[in-house]
Amino acid sequence: MGKTLYDKVWQTHVLAGEEGESQLIYIDLHMIHEVTSPQGFESLRTEGRHLRAPEKTIATVDHNNPTVDIWNVEDALSRQQIATLERNCKDFNVELMDYGGADQGIVHMVGPELGATQPGKTIVCGDSHTATHGAFGAIAFGIGSSEVEHVFATQCLWQKKLKTLGVKVTGELQKGVYSKDIILHLIHTYGADFGAGYAMEFFGDTIDNLSMEARMTMCNMGIEFGSKVTMIAPDEKTYEYLKGRRKAPVAFDEAVEYWQTLYTDEDAEYDAYIEIDVSDLAPYVTWGTTPAMGLEFGEAFPEASDHNIERAYEYMELEAGQTAEDIPLEYVFVGSCTNARLEDLVEGAKYLKGRKVADHITAVVVPGSRRVKLEAEAMGLADQYIEAGFEWREPGCSACISMNGDTIPPFMHCASTTNRNFEGRQGPNSRTHLCSPAMAVLAAVKGKFYDTRLDDQEVKSHEAIYSA
Amino acid sequence: MKPFTVHKGRLVALMNDGINTDQLMPSRYLSHIEKKGFGKFLFANWRYLDDEESVPNPDFPLNYPEHQGASILVAGDNFAGGSSREHAVWGLMDYGFRVVIAGNYNDIFYNNSLQNGLLAITLPKEERVALSELPPETEITVNLETQTIETPEATYHFDINQENRHKLLHGIDDITQTLEYDGVISAYEHKWNDFYQPQDRAERQA
């Protein structure tokens, strides 16, 4: 019987153990940041162990750095945590992307931008959104701090092979509908824990047509579907993306030859399989406190059929029968490892055209990395956002995790391009509504959620008039 | 890691589904660089009425007088989804929990709990509901050797992967075990390091 993409990458990395039990797998890339690494480094010291492969470890600061003025970290604990990472990287000879330098940014932006994220690799990081890197055909997953320490000391991990879940996505997305909407649709349809215990693989013509950025968005949110690992087989777009990047393999053509063998065989079988057609998919907005509590734009929020939904309505101060248009938005946040790549900012800007942010809305753009910020500035995108009334910030995780001074004020409703709408995620009593960057930007200028498909036509007809 | 064999204690129930790691350990407490002291911050958004963790919320079950000292947490389905933060486990342990009983767990959290000797048990909903309805003073025995939860009224059996059970029973340190595989690890590196040689390192060496 044939093998899945996951099987192929997994097999190459198994060093010990029987299938069905925990197996020792080699880790090709370990990305670290300031929040989940200090305890691991400290244990290395107390146990007298050394870091096995510093050259396969890369570090960046992202969770704690402020985004208004990165040089003024007000919180003493945050300062200490950043300084601890700097000292640890120095002591253990790990490359740290310079604070404020061109390579710094959210850890899941940095790996691909450097070309360190590659097909066929095993990649881990003490952060659940490590699944993002699976968009390149890697087995990439989040780990806890004890596992961070284990990788430090051994460059390996004991893991039980996951079951596989194949997700075929077909159909052409309408204008104004994005990969973020596909993943929110999947989570809504099947539930936030559907993928638990599975390595999920996306494929199908819709996936083939997505850019690397859009694929990363889908894999990033695989964890919100419960899947620890999410993958997409590499293709020409993947190789093109990686070519010439600083940490791409020196023997690039040889690498491509190997990468071309990384796909699911036609006669391979997944342990579970689902298929969706996205031709008629509408943009999504979440109304509740899990990513599964979302609906296509225009659909009425459901009746409270259990205590979880009741609780969500109480927290969000919304009720059954309302629609996304009724959400009293006061804040718009474009940022995070889900949707703060250059393409996201380009798509969002399409909806700005000569418009201003509504008076009652605070709107903020936080590019995911310094590279994205600089490119967006060079392209004139930053000016467009600033002229429309957005705040244009320094890169970082920012209000997605709200541990750096950036929070959504209590009880405010925020259109957010992030990945989690959990209670208090973006600050105590914050009310997060997940959506695509286009939806968020359009909401900022309209003052409320609006259908990006309709607006795209408005923008297009406007353009048509201009060019006529 | 502390071994886990038999634990006797009282339980507290939070039967909501989807209790995630942002609830278990809100992000604002993640800037601490130690593993200790996180118990005070466990469930902080629900447990306190202020930001300084000084005004307990009287309506939150962990704060009820009859649940003080409880060491077994009974919860709903899809427990501890979200962030990979091990701080959630450190918080549960530091608070005094040794056992969590839920419908199912996020994969990363489950691994984290194993690493710290927190026993995460899966039980069907009706059995969890029965446990949650016991009088608060009831003493419960969780026995990993016999894979049972004993109450004065009933005994519940739970399943656990035998390898994980063995590790917990003996408090095995993964790293020591893995370091014995140095030979195969080096062999992998010998075979693949050149292949993964990045351009920037190749340039530095040239």
XYZ file of C-alpha atoms in Angstrom:
674
model
C 0.000 0.000 0.000
C 1.139 3.530 -0.733
C 2.295 6.040 1.827
C 0.943 9.406 2.859
C 3.093 12.522 2.917
C 3.111 12.293 6.716
C 4.227 8.619 6.599
C 7.133 9.460 4.304
C 8.508 12.326 6.366
C 7.932 10.454 9.624
C 9.753 7.300 8.486
C 12.873 9.205 7.518
C 13.147 10.536 11.069
C 12.493 7.468 13.223
C 15.581 6.445 15.177
C 14.101 3.946 17.620
C 10.884 2.399 18.846
C 8.071 0.341 17.372
C 5.207 1.766 15.374
C 2.145 2.109 17.592
C 4.344 2.981 20.578
C 6.360 6.129 21.223
C 9.182 6.433 18.712
C 12.318 8.481 18.901
C 12.333 10.991 16.046
C 15.077 13.354 15.005
C 14.293 17.085 14.941
C 15.822 19.033 12.041
C 14.845 22.525 13.160
C 14.082 23.873 16.611
C 12.772 27.408 16.742
C 12.669 29.126 20.089
C 11.333 32.351 21.561
C 11.566 34.024 24.929
C 8.428 32.604 26.593
C 8.771 28.822 26.480
C 12.576 28.440 26.410
C 13.961 29.860 29.707
C 13.007 26.845 31.837
C 14.581 24.481 29.297
C 17.873 26.375 29.247
C 17.898 26.559 33.044
C 17.445 22.790 33.306
C 20.357 22.237 30.907
C 22.506 24.241 33.325
C 21.322 22.526 36.491
C 21.692 19.060 34.926
C 25.097 19.928 33.427
C 23.952 19.093 29.884
C 24.987 20.773 26.656
C 22.865 21.909 23.717
C 23.302 19.187 21.111
C 22.779 21.093 17.862
C 22.939 24.879 18.224
C 23.145 25.212 14.421
C 19.680 23.671 14.154
C 18.246 26.036 16.743
C 17.135 29.569 15.852
C 15.732 32.192 18.157
C 13.651 35.333 17.961
C 11.809 37.620 20.365
C 8.128 38.027 19.556
C 5.641 37.544 22.407
C 6.891 40.204 24.837
C 8.141 43.037 22.666
C 5.957 46.133 22.562
C 4.828 47.289 19.118
C 4.619 51.037 19.609
C 8.209 51.477 20.743
C 10.151 48.231 20.833
C 13.031 49.892 22.697
C 10.848 50.737 25.649
C 9.779 47.494 27.305
C 7.839 48.791 30.289
C 7.112 45.534 32.055
C 10.050 44.411 34.210
C 9.256 40.714 33.825
C 9.076 41.077 30.042
C 12.445 42.837 30.049
C 13.880 40.041 32.147
C 12.449 37.374 29.844
C 13.920 39.021 26.738
C 17.287 39.501 28.451
C 17.215 35.857 29.557
C 16.805 34.703 25.957
C 19.659 36.952 24.842
C 21.946 35.560 27.531
C 20.918 31.949 26.863
C 21.538 32.305 23.128
C 24.949 33.745 23.816
C 25.870 31.079 26.383
C 24.686 28.188 24.196
C 25.786 29.625 20.839
C 22.315 29.920 19.285
C 21.644 32.399 16.476
C 19.243 35.038 17.792
C 17.595 37.308 15.250
C 18.746 40.752 16.362
C 16.181 42.684 18.360
C 14.922 45.364 15.999
C 16.922 43.836 13.130
C 15.708 42.773 9.694
C 15.244 39.101 10.639
C 13.233 39.540 13.818
C 9.543 38.820 13.911
C 6.961 36.289 14.993
C 8.706 32.929 15.117
C 6.357 31.410 12.527
C 7.102 34.209 10.086
C 10.864 34.037 10.640
C 11.365 30.336 9.805
C 9.892 30.560 6.284
C 11.387 34.006 5.596
C 14.881 32.709 6.348
C 14.273 29.588 4.270
C 14.931 27.456 7.352
C 11.449 25.966 7.027
C 11.769 23.299 4.335
C 9.893 20.308 2.922
C 10.650 16.985 4.587
C 11.987 18.502 7.800
C 10.744 17.867 11.314
C 10.247 21.245 12.954
C 9.278 22.014 16.533
C 8.775 25.105 18.667
C 7.319 25.782 22.081
C 4.250 27.296 20.477
C 1.138 25.552 19.227
C 1.059 27.474 15.928
C 4.207 25.697 14.783
C 1.788 23.756 12.563
C 2.155 26.774 10.219
C 5.392 25.331 8.796
C 3.528 22.264 7.574
C 2.495 24.407 4.605
C 5.946 23.555 3.188
C 5.520 19.784 3.564
C 7.273 19.540 6.927
C 6.090 17.713 10.036
C 5.861 20.719 12.316
C 4.257 20.832 15.740
C 4.105 22.708 19.001
C 5.720 21.327 22.143
C 5.814 22.146 25.846
C 8.819 23.426 27.762
C 9.900 19.961 28.975
C 10.033 18.870 25.343
C 11.957 22.034 24.459
C 14.522 20.926 27.038
C 14.515 17.411 25.581
C 15.242 18.741 22.086
C 17.972 20.991 23.470
C 19.737 18.018 25.055
C 19.135 15.336 22.422
C 17.822 16.982 19.194
C 15.150 14.267 19.366
C 11.698 13.673 20.824
C 9.650 10.632 21.784
C 6.417 10.899 19.867
C 3.654 8.499 19.007
C 2.826 8.530 15.320
C -0.491 10.257 14.737
C -3.348 8.942 12.650
C -3.820 10.702 9.312
C -6.723 12.859 8.185
C -6.986 13.773 4.508
C -8.895 16.950 3.672
C -9.635 17.482 0.002
C -10.611 21.052 -0.847
C -12.033 21.728 -4.291
C -13.592 24.636 -6.140
C -12.616 28.174 -6.985
C -12.921 30.709 -4.171
C -15.059 33.732 -4.943
C -13.417 37.150 -4.903
C -13.398 38.368 -1.326
C -13.170 34.847 0.136
C -9.845 33.637 1.509
C -8.062 30.628 2.966
C -8.927 31.935 6.451
C -12.583 31.437 5.549
C -11.909 27.843 4.465
C -10.329 26.888 7.761
C -12.988 28.707 9.836
C -15.622 26.881 7.780
C -13.981 23.510 8.449
C -13.704 24.153 12.192
C -17.321 25.328 12.337
C -18.581 22.342 10.351
C -16.691 19.582 12.163
C -15.863 21.073 15.602
C -12.790 22.483 17.327
C -11.484 19.089 18.476
C -12.254 17.064 15.336
C -8.601 16.780 14.354
C -7.280 15.685 17.776
C -4.972 12.708 17.378
C -4.528 13.323 13.644
C -1.929 14.705 11.316
C -4.057 16.538 8.773
C -3.124 16.969 5.123
C -4.784 19.512 2.849
C -4.864 18.864 -0.881
C -7.076 19.428 -3.924
C -7.216 22.066 -6.660
C -8.140 24.870 -4.242
C -4.996 24.204 -2.215
C -2.850 23.988 -5.371
C -4.060 27.451 -6.336
C -3.344 29.041 -2.950
C -0.177 31.070 -2.448
C 2.367 29.926 0.167
C 1.075 32.706 2.437
C -2.518 31.489 2.162
C -1.414 27.886 2.773
C 0.435 28.986 5.903
C -2.757 30.604 7.208
C -4.644 27.323 6.855
C -1.936 25.210 8.478
C -1.524 27.810 11.228
C -5.114 27.248 12.281
C -4.972 23.459 11.983
C -4.333 23.422 15.724
C -7.688 25.202 16.266
C -9.203 22.143 14.549
C -7.401 19.981 17.118
C -4.706 18.753 14.689
C -1.252 18.980 16.193
C 0.295 18.542 12.725
C -1.046 19.972 9.458
C 0.677 19.477 6.109
C 0.533 20.410 2.438
C 2.710 18.617 -0.117
C 5.461 20.821 -1.601
C 5.217 21.962 -5.216
C 6.827 24.472 -7.601
C 5.445 27.361 -5.530
C 7.186 25.948 -2.470
C 10.563 25.635 -4.224
C 10.201 29.068 -5.795
C 9.442 30.571 -2.382
C 12.539 29.021 -0.797
C 15.045 29.613 -3.573
C 17.769 32.089 -2.668
C 16.813 32.423 0.976
C 19.618 32.594 3.480
C 19.015 29.213 5.109
C 17.878 27.340 2.004
C 20.012 24.234 1.313
C 23.329 24.920 -0.365
C 22.692 22.051 -2.809
C 19.316 23.459 -3.775
C 18.664 21.426 -6.935
C 19.442 18.177 -5.136
C 17.095 19.223 -2.382
C 14.312 19.884 -4.901
C 14.840 16.394 -6.351
C 14.277 14.951 -2.899
C 11.358 17.242 -2.116
C 9.607 16.087 -5.285
C 9.251 12.634 -3.724
C 7.240 14.079 -0.835
C 3.594 13.577 -1.707
C 0.821 11.148 -0.784
C 0.820 8.123 -3.078
C -2.348 7.574 -5.072
C -3.029 4.234 -3.417
C -2.320 5.503 0.106
C -5.166 5.568 2.592
C -5.884 8.141 5.291
C -7.373 6.995 8.587
C -10.088 9.599 8.101
C -11.051 11.623 5.095
C -13.267 14.626 4.410
C -13.979 16.595 1.291
C -15.332 20.097 0.916
C -16.275 22.240 -2.059
C -15.605 25.922 -1.455
C -17.059 27.347 -4.689
C -19.997 28.918 -2.847
C -18.206 29.637 0.414
C -18.973 33.031 1.977
C -16.617 34.984 4.247
C -16.645 33.853 7.878
C -16.909 35.760 11.144
C -16.926 34.159 14.605
C -19.555 35.290 17.122
C -18.558 33.135 20.139
C -15.599 32.053 22.237
C -14.180 29.163 20.208
C -13.118 29.237 16.552
C -15.935 26.724 15.914
C -18.497 29.368 16.891
C -18.439 31.085 13.536
C -20.818 31.458 10.605
C -20.918 32.587 7.017
C -21.539 36.303 6.793
C -25.269 37.069 6.937
C -26.299 33.900 8.776
C -28.192 34.370 12.038
C -26.439 33.315 15.268
C -27.871 30.005 16.544
C -30.249 29.322 19.420
C -28.459 28.548 22.680
C -28.794 24.761 22.636
C -26.343 24.054 25.473
C -24.567 25.727 28.400
C -21.391 26.330 26.347
C -23.296 28.500 23.852
C -25.218 30.246 26.647
C -21.962 31.107 28.313
C -20.493 32.384 25.049
C -23.470 34.706 24.461
C -23.218 36.004 27.991
C -19.507 36.716 27.591
C -19.873 38.334 24.156
C -23.120 40.128 25.035
C -24.708 38.923 21.826
C -27.840 36.874 21.241
C -29.378 34.291 18.974
C -30.906 35.683 15.792
C -28.408 38.532 15.411
C -25.960 38.538 12.491
C -22.350 39.675 12.121
C -23.601 43.103 11.008
C -25.123 43.588 14.483
C -21.790 43.182 16.284
C -20.961 46.593 17.794
C -17.335 46.791 16.680
C -14.972 49.279 18.288
C -11.581 47.793 17.472
C -9.848 46.239 14.473
C -6.609 44.274 14.804
C -4.659 43.132 11.747
C -1.764 41.016 12.952
C -0.486 37.639 14.290
C 1.195 34.576 12.799
C -2.108 33.724 11.129
C -2.587 36.816 8.995
C 0.154 39.433 9.113
C 2.104 38.462 6.015
C 2.676 40.759 3.086
C -0.133 39.204 1.043
C -2.561 39.809 3.911
C -1.672 43.501 4.014
C -1.951 43.739 0.209
C -5.408 42.116 0.231
C -6.576 44.317 3.091
C -5.384 47.483 1.356
C -7.611 46.718 -1.626
C -10.572 47.587 0.561
C -9.160 50.898 1.732
C -9.306 52.835 -1.537
C -9.848 56.452 -0.591
C -11.688 55.557 2.598
C -11.183 56.454 6.256
C -11.462 54.318 9.377
C -14.894 54.928 10.966
C -14.864 57.430 13.854
C -15.838 54.939 16.544
C -13.178 52.383 15.556
C -9.583 52.038 16.701
C -7.711 50.213 13.936
C -4.206 48.793 14.260
C -1.871 46.992 11.858
C 0.977 44.972 13.345
C 3.108 43.387 10.598
C 4.213 39.875 11.520
C 7.897 40.543 10.958
C 10.361 43.336 10.301
C 10.740 42.058 6.736
C 6.993 42.350 6.110
C 6.970 45.811 7.652
C 9.835 47.066 5.495
C 8.425 45.554 2.303
C 4.991 47.000 3.011
C 6.561 50.409 3.584
C 8.579 50.181 0.366
C 5.436 49.274 -1.584
C 3.510 52.240 -0.196
C 1.061 49.982 1.664
C 1.961 51.468 5.027
C 1.060 54.951 3.764
C -2.307 53.706 2.570
C -3.109 52.262 5.990
C -1.835 55.318 7.834
C -3.724 57.760 5.588
C -6.896 55.772 6.183
C -6.409 56.182 9.944
C -4.818 52.889 10.963
C -1.989 52.791 13.499
C 1.086 51.261 11.857
C 3.112 49.358 14.450
C 6.371 47.488 14.962
C 6.283 43.697 14.397
C 5.380 41.160 17.106
C 2.666 38.882 18.453
C 0.988 41.950 19.924
C -2.693 41.768 20.885
C -3.039 38.181 19.645
C -1.551 37.022 22.941
C -1.764 40.316 24.878
C 1.344 39.870 27.012
C 3.226 42.939 25.816
C 1.024 45.878 26.717
C -1.106 45.456 23.589
C -4.604 44.431 24.624
C -8.133 44.882 23.372
C -9.854 46.993 26.058
C -12.379 45.164 28.292
C -15.795 44.488 26.739
C -14.814 45.915 23.349
C -15.659 43.925 20.244
C -12.663 43.464 17.964
C -12.518 42.282 14.351
C -9.309 40.300 14.523
C -7.165 38.459 11.975
C -5.817 36.219 14.743
C -6.475 32.557 15.501
C -8.186 32.436 18.886
C -11.320 34.077 20.203
C -11.079 32.445 23.632
C -12.355 34.322 26.674
C -9.744 36.852 27.703
C -7.298 35.853 24.977
C -6.753 39.404 23.737
C -6.979 40.852 27.245
C -9.394 40.368 30.176
C -13.007 40.559 28.942
C -11.914 41.277 25.368
C -14.392 40.148 22.704
C -12.655 38.754 19.644
C -14.266 38.078 16.267
C -12.021 36.084 13.958
C -12.040 36.896 10.255
C -9.788 37.375 7.229
C -7.636 40.511 6.862
C -9.938 41.730 4.108
C -12.985 41.433 6.385
C -11.161 43.203 9.200
C -9.986 46.123 7.047
C -13.373 46.507 5.416
C -15.025 46.445 8.846
C -12.701 49.242 9.976
C -13.755 51.565 7.171
C -17.432 50.592 7.146
C -17.674 50.765 10.955
C -19.169 47.279 11.096
C -18.770 43.887 9.460
C -19.622 43.977 5.772
C -19.528 41.361 2.995
C -16.126 41.440 1.280
C -17.598 39.758 -1.805
C -20.009 42.636 -2.370
C -17.446 45.245 -1.624
C -14.948 43.678 -3.933
C -17.442 44.222 -6.722
C -17.805 47.826 -5.654
C -14.060 48.250 -5.761
C -13.869 46.511 -9.093
C -16.645 48.551 -10.702
C -14.942 51.651 -9.378
C -11.728 50.533 -11.055
C -13.581 49.719 -14.242
C -15.017 53.240 -14.331
C -11.580 54.704 -13.804
C -9.893 52.721 -16.518
C -12.720 53.329 -19.042
C 9.383 14.029 37.648
C 7.461 12.785 40.683
C 6.191 9.203 40.235
C 2.448 8.667 40.407
C 1.070 5.520 42.016
C -1.924 6.099 44.286
C -3.493 9.420 45.129
C -6.207 10.084 47.702
C -8.001 13.406 47.672
C -11.183 15.395 47.217
C -12.472 16.691 43.903
C -13.763 19.927 42.446
C -15.759 19.983 39.196
C -15.724 22.546 36.377
C -17.925 20.882 33.826
C -17.617 23.448 30.998
C -16.452 22.034 27.679
C -13.470 23.545 25.912
C -11.634 24.933 28.956
C -8.472 26.097 27.188
C -4.963 27.035 28.256
C -5.766 30.766 28.081
C -8.230 30.061 30.902
C -5.876 27.762 32.799
C -3.001 30.269 32.622
C -3.727 33.695 31.104
C -0.911 35.002 28.923
C -0.016 37.910 31.201
C 1.602 35.447 33.633
C 3.850 33.810 31.046
C 6.703 36.282 31.445
C 7.991 34.473 34.533
C 11.130 32.494 33.771
C 10.783 29.914 36.576
C 8.667 26.785 36.733
C 7.458 27.561 40.261
C 4.747 29.762 41.684
C 2.164 29.453 38.919
C -0.550 28.034 41.215
C -1.594 31.512 42.285
C -2.386 32.405 38.657
C -4.341 29.261 37.771
C -7.738 30.236 36.277
C -6.947 33.843 37.225
C -9.607 35.418 34.969
C -12.329 33.335 36.603
C -10.857 33.064 40.066
C -10.300 36.721 40.933
C -12.380 39.859 40.601
C -9.327 42.123 40.231
C -6.073 42.123 38.253
C -3.841 41.786 41.338
C -5.116 38.340 42.331
C -6.281 39.714 45.689
C -10.092 39.602 45.493
C -11.369 36.026 45.087
C -14.516 35.573 43.023
C -16.962 33.927 45.484
C -18.920 32.388 42.599
C -16.013 30.374 41.220
C -16.026 26.733 42.450
C -12.314 26.654 43.302
C -13.020 29.425 45.824
C -15.866 27.637 47.633
C -14.828 26.869 51.229
C -15.796 23.198 50.833
C -13.420 22.804 47.856
C -10.307 24.135 49.560
C -7.536 21.586 49.313
C -9.187 19.668 46.461
C -6.558 17.865 44.390
C -8.629 16.211 41.655
C -10.164 18.340 38.895
C -13.171 16.999 37.007
C -13.918 18.827 33.750
C -15.903 18.792 30.519
C -14.849 17.737 27.018
C -11.946 19.049 24.915
C -9.815 20.065 27.889
C -6.774 22.364 27.559
C -6.900 23.155 23.880
C -5.041 26.142 22.492
C -1.577 27.296 23.433
C 1.281 24.846 24.075
C 2.214 26.623 27.323
C 3.411 24.092 29.894
C 2.727 26.838 32.441
C -0.851 25.505 32.472
C 0.394 22.188 33.879
C 2.812 23.905 36.255
C -0.141 25.994 37.508
C -2.360 22.947 38.065
C 0.424 21.110 39.928
C 1.507 24.108 41.992
C -2.101 24.753 42.999
C -2.211 21.187 44.309
C -3.897 19.177 41.575
C -2.448 15.730 40.917
C -5.259 14.380 38.734
C -7.467 15.812 35.977
C -10.478 13.862 34.742
C -11.959 15.093 31.455
C -13.665 13.873 28.285
C -10.621 14.301 26.038
C -7.442 16.348 25.883
C -5.437 18.455 23.526
C -2.390 16.411 22.374
C 0.244 18.944 23.484
C -1.297 19.404 26.940
C -1.458 15.639 27.405
C 2.259 15.301 26.678
C 3.011 18.205 28.997
C 1.070 16.600 31.842
C 3.012 13.334 31.406
C 6.296 15.220 31.633
C 5.313 16.624 35.011
C 3.590 13.670 36.663
C 0.074 15.086 36.387
C -2.307 12.192 35.725
C -4.803 13.125 32.982
C -7.646 10.596 32.913
C -10.341 10.226 30.262
C -13.791 9.135 31.468
C -17.220 9.112 29.801
C -19.513 12.012 30.575
C -22.013 10.103 32.740
C -19.219 8.919 35.038
C -17.820 12.439 35.308
C -21.271 13.788 36.100
C -21.669 11.137 38.822
C -18.307 12.145 40.305
C -19.192 15.835 40.163
C -22.364 15.192 42.172
C -20.592 13.555 45.114
C -20.635 15.509 48.388
C -17.553 17.770 48.498
C -16.047 16.059 51.544
C -15.931 12.676 49.764
C -12.493 11.124 49.689
C -11.585 9.556 46.368
C -8.749 7.170 45.592
C -7.103 7.257 42.192
C -4.944 4.196 41.678
C -2.731 4.091 38.605
C -1.594 0.523 39.246
C -5.127 -0.865 39.146
C -6.362 1.916 36.790
C -9.303 2.657 39.043
C -11.060 5.583 40.679
C -12.695 4.507 43.916
C -15.470 6.432 45.641
C -17.564 5.201 48.587
C -20.322 4.413 46.103
C -18.639 3.079 43.006
C -15.383 2.103 41.347
C -14.621 3.429 37.881
C -12.065 1.897 35.573
C -9.971 4.071 33.266
C -7.764 3.244 30.277
C -4.289 4.599 29.774
C -1.541 3.820 27.292
C 0.667 1.230 29.066
C 3.886 2.973 28.126
C 2.651 6.248 29.630
C 1.462 4.353 32.714
C 4.893 2.807 33.137
C 6.608 6.196 32.850
C 4.274 7.781 35.383
C 4.514 4.905 37.849
C 8.302 5.109 37.817
C 8.781 8.827 37.266
C 11.100 8.147 34.327
C 13.161 11.027 33.006
C 12.932 11.023 29.220
C 16.229 12.778 28.598
C 18.403 10.276 30.459
C 16.699 7.525 28.494
C 17.224 9.283 25.162
C 20.894 10.035 25.746
C 21.495 6.289 25.564
C 20.667 6.523 21.859
C 23.589 8.775 21.080
C 24.914 6.391 18.428
C 21.793 6.365 16.233
C 21.357 10.112 16.677
C 24.898 10.708 15.434
C 24.315 8.347 12.506
C 21.288 10.376 11.410
C 23.291 13.564 11.666
C 26.162 12.057 9.695
C 23.772 11.146 6.887
C 21.703 14.337 6.724
C 23.769 17.256 7.971
C 25.349 17.936 4.598
C 22.001 17.758 2.878
C 20.551 20.371 5.193
C 23.660 22.555 5.030
C 22.249 26.075 4.767
C 23.710 28.622 2.388
C 24.689 31.069 5.108
C 26.715 28.486 7.038
C 28.352 27.192 3.851
C 29.392 30.766 3.042
C 30.852 31.299 6.511
C 32.861 28.096 6.256
C 34.176 28.958 2.773
